[in-house]
mmCIF file of C-alpha atoms in Angstrom:
data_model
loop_
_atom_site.group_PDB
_atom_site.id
_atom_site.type_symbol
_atom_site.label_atom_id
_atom_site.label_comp_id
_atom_site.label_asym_id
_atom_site.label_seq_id
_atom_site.Cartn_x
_atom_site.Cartn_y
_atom_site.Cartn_z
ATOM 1 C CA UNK A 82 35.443 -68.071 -57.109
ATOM 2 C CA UNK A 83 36.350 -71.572 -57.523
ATOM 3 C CA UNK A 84 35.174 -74.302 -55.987
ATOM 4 C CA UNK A 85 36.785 -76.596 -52.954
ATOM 5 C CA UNK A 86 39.003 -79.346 -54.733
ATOM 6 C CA UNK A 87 38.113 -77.878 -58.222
ATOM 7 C CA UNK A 88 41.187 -75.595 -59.051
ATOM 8 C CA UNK A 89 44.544 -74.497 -57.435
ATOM 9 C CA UNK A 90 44.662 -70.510 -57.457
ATOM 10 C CA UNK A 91 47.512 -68.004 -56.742
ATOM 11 C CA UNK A 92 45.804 -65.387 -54.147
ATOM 12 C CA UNK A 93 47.830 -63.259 -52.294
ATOM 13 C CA UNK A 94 46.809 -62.703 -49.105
ATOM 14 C CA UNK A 95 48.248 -63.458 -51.844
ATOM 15 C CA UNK A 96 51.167 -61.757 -52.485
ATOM 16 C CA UNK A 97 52.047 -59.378 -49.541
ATOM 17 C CA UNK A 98 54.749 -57.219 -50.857
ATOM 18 C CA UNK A 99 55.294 -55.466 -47.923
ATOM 19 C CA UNK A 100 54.401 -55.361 -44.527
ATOM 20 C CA UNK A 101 55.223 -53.489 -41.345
ATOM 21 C CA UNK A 102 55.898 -55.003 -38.116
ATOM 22 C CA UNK A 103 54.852 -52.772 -35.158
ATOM 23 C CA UNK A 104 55.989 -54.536 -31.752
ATOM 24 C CA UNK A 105 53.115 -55.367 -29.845
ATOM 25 C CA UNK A 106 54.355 -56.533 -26.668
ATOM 26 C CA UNK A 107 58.378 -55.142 -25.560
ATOM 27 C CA UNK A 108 61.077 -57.943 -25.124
ATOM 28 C CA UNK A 109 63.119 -58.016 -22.120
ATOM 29 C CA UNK A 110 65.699 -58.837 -24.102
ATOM 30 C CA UNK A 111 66.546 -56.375 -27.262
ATOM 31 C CA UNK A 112 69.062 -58.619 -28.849
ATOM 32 C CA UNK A 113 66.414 -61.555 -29.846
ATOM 33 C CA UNK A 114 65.506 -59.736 -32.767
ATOM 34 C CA UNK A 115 62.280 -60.632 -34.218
ATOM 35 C CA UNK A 116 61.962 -63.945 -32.036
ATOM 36 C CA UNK A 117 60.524 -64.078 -28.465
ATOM 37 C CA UNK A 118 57.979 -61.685 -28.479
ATOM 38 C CA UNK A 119 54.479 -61.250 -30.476
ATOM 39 C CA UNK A 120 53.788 -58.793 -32.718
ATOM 40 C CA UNK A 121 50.842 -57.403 -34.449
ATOM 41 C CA UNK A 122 51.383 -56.984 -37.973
ATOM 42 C CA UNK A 123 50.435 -54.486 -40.289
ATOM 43 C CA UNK A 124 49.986 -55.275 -44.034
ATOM 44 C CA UNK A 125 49.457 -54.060 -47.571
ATOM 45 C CA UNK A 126 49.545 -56.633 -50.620
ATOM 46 C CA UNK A 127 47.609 -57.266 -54.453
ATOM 47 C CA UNK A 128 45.403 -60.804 -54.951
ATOM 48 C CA UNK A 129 46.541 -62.176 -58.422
ATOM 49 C CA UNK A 130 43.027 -63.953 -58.478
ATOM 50 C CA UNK A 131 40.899 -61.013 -57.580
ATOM 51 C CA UNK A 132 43.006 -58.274 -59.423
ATOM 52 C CA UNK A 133 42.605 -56.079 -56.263
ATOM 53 C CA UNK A 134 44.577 -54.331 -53.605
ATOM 54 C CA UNK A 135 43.835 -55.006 -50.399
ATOM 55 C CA UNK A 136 44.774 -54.275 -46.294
ATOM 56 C CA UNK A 137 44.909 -56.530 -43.285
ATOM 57 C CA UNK A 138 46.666 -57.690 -40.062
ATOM 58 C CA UNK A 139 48.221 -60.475 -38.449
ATOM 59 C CA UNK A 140 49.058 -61.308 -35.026
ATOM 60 C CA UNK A 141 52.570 -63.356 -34.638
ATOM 61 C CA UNK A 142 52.673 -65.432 -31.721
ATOM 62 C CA UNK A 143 56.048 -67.233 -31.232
ATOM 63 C CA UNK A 144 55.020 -70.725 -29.310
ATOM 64 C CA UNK A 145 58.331 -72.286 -29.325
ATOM 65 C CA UNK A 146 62.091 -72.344 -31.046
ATOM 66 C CA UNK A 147 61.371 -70.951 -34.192
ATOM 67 C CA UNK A 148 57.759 -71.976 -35.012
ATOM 68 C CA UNK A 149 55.157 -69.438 -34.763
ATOM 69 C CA UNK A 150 51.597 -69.697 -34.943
ATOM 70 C CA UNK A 151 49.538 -66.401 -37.261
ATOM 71 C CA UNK A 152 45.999 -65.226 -36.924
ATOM 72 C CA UNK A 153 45.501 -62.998 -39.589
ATOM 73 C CA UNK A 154 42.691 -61.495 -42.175
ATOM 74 C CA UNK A 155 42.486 -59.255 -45.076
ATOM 75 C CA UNK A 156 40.261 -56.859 -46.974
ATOM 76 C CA UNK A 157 40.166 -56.562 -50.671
ATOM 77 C CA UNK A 158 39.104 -53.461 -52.928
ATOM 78 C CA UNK A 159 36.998 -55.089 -55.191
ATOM 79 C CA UNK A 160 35.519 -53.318 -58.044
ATOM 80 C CA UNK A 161 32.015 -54.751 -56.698
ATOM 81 C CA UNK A 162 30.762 -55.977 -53.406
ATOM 82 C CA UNK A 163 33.163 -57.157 -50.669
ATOM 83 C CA UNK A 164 36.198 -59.458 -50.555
ATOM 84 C CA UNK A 165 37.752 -60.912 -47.344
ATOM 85 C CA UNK A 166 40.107 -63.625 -46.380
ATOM 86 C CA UNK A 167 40.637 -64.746 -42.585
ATOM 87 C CA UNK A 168 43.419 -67.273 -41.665
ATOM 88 C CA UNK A 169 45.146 -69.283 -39.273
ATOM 89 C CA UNK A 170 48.686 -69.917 -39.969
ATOM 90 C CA UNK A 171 52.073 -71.752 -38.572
ATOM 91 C CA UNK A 172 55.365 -71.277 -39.698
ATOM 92 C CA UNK A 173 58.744 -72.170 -38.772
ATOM 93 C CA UNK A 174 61.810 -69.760 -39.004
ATOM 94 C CA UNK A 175 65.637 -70.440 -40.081
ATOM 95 C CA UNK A 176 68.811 -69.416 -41.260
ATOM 96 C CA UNK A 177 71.660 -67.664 -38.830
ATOM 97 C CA UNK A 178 68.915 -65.114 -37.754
ATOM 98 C CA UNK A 179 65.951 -66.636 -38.300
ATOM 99 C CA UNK A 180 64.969 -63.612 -41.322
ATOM 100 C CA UNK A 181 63.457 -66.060 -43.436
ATOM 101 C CA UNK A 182 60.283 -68.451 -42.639
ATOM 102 C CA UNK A 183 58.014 -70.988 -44.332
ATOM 103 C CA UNK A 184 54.993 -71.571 -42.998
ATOM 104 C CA UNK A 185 50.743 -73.613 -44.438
ATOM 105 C CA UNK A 186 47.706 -73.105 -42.718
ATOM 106 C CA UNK A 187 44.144 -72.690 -43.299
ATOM 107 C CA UNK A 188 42.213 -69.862 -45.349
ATOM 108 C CA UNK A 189 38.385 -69.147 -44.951
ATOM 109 C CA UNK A 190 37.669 -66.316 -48.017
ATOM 110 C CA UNK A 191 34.453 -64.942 -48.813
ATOM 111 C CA UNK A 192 32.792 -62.732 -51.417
ATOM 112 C CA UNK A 193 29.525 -60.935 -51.535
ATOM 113 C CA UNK A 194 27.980 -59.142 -54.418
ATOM 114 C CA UNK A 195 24.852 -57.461 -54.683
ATOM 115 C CA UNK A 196 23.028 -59.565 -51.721
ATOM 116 C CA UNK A 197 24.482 -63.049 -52.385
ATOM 117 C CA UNK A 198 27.724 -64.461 -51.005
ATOM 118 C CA UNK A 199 30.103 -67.010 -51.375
ATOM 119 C CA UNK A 200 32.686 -68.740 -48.789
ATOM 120 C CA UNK A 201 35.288 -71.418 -49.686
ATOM 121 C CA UNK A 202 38.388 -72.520 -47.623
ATOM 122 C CA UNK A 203 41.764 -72.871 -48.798
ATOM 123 C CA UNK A 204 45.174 -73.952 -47.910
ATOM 124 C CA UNK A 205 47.550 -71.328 -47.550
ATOM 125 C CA UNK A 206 51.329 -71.960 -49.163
ATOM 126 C CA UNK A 207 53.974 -69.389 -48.198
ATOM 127 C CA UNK A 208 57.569 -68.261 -47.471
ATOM 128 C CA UNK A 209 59.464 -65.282 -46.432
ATOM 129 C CA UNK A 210 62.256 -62.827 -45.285
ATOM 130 C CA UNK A 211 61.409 -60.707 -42.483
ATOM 131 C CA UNK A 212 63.988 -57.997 -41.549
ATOM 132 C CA UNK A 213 63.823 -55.084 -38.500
ATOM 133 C CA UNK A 214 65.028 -51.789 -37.713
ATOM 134 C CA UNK A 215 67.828 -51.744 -35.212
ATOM 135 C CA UNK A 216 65.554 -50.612 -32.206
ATOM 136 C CA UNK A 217 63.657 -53.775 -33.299
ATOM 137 C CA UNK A 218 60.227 -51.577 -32.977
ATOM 138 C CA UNK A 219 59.473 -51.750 -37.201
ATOM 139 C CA UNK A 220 60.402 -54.050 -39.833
ATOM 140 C CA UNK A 221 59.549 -55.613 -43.474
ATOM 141 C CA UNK A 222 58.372 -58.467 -44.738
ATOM 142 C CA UNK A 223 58.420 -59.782 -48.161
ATOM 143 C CA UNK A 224 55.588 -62.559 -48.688
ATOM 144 C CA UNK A 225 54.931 -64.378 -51.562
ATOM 145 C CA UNK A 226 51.556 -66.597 -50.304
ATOM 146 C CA UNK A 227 49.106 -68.910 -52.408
ATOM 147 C CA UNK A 228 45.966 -70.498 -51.429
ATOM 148 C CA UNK A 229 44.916 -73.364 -53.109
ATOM 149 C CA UNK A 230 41.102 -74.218 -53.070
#
């Protein structure tokens, strides 16, 4: 892992190909669509840097117009030891329906193999399209993400 400052890295909580959206709390109002209301998110995704799969979650917590603030974390399937990254997220959404969304934050990632660990923070870059069933219960994202550290 690189240092703080030393190198700028593609990760992906890297790149979250998909993800599924499972309504946490109902809306009052079923036409808002994927605004108004936080969700817990489920995801799946592959870390360039790490050249591992991995799992995670993310709550979405809509705090105003279109801007959203995004706890989240990750597990990667390292070949050895353990690989996590935790973050803490805002982005803003736009377009006619508000399906696609930019958004930076911070990134705390650590690794641990055989007894000794590592942790760095990172920035996180990132952009997407977010899409949802009709019943508005279950959607997809599509999430390219970088962290630079």
């Amino acid at each position: 892992m690189s240092r703080i400052g030393t190198s700028v890295v593609p990760t992906a909580a890297a790149l979250l190909l998909a993800s599924l959206i499972v309504t946490a709390l109902p809306t009052s109002a079923p036409a808002q669509g994927l605004q108004g209301r936080t969700r817990i998110v489920l995801r799946g995704g592959y870390d360039t840097t790490r050249d591992a799969g991995g799992v995670g979650g993310a709550v979405r917590i809509p705090v105003g117009g279109a801007f959203e603030v995004i706890p989240s974390g990750d597990y990667y399937f390292v070949n050895r030891g353990d690989a996590w990254q935790a973050n803490l997220d805002g982005a803003i959404r736009f377009g006619g329906r508000q399906l696609f969304y930019v958004g930076t934050g911070v990134a705390v990632l650590g690794r641990s193999v055989n007894g000794f660990s590592n942790t760095d923070v990172g920035w996180n870059l990132f952009a997407g399209l977010a899409v949802e069933t009709p019943g508005g219960r279950f959607g997809l994202l599509v999430e390219p993400r970088y962290t630079l550290r």
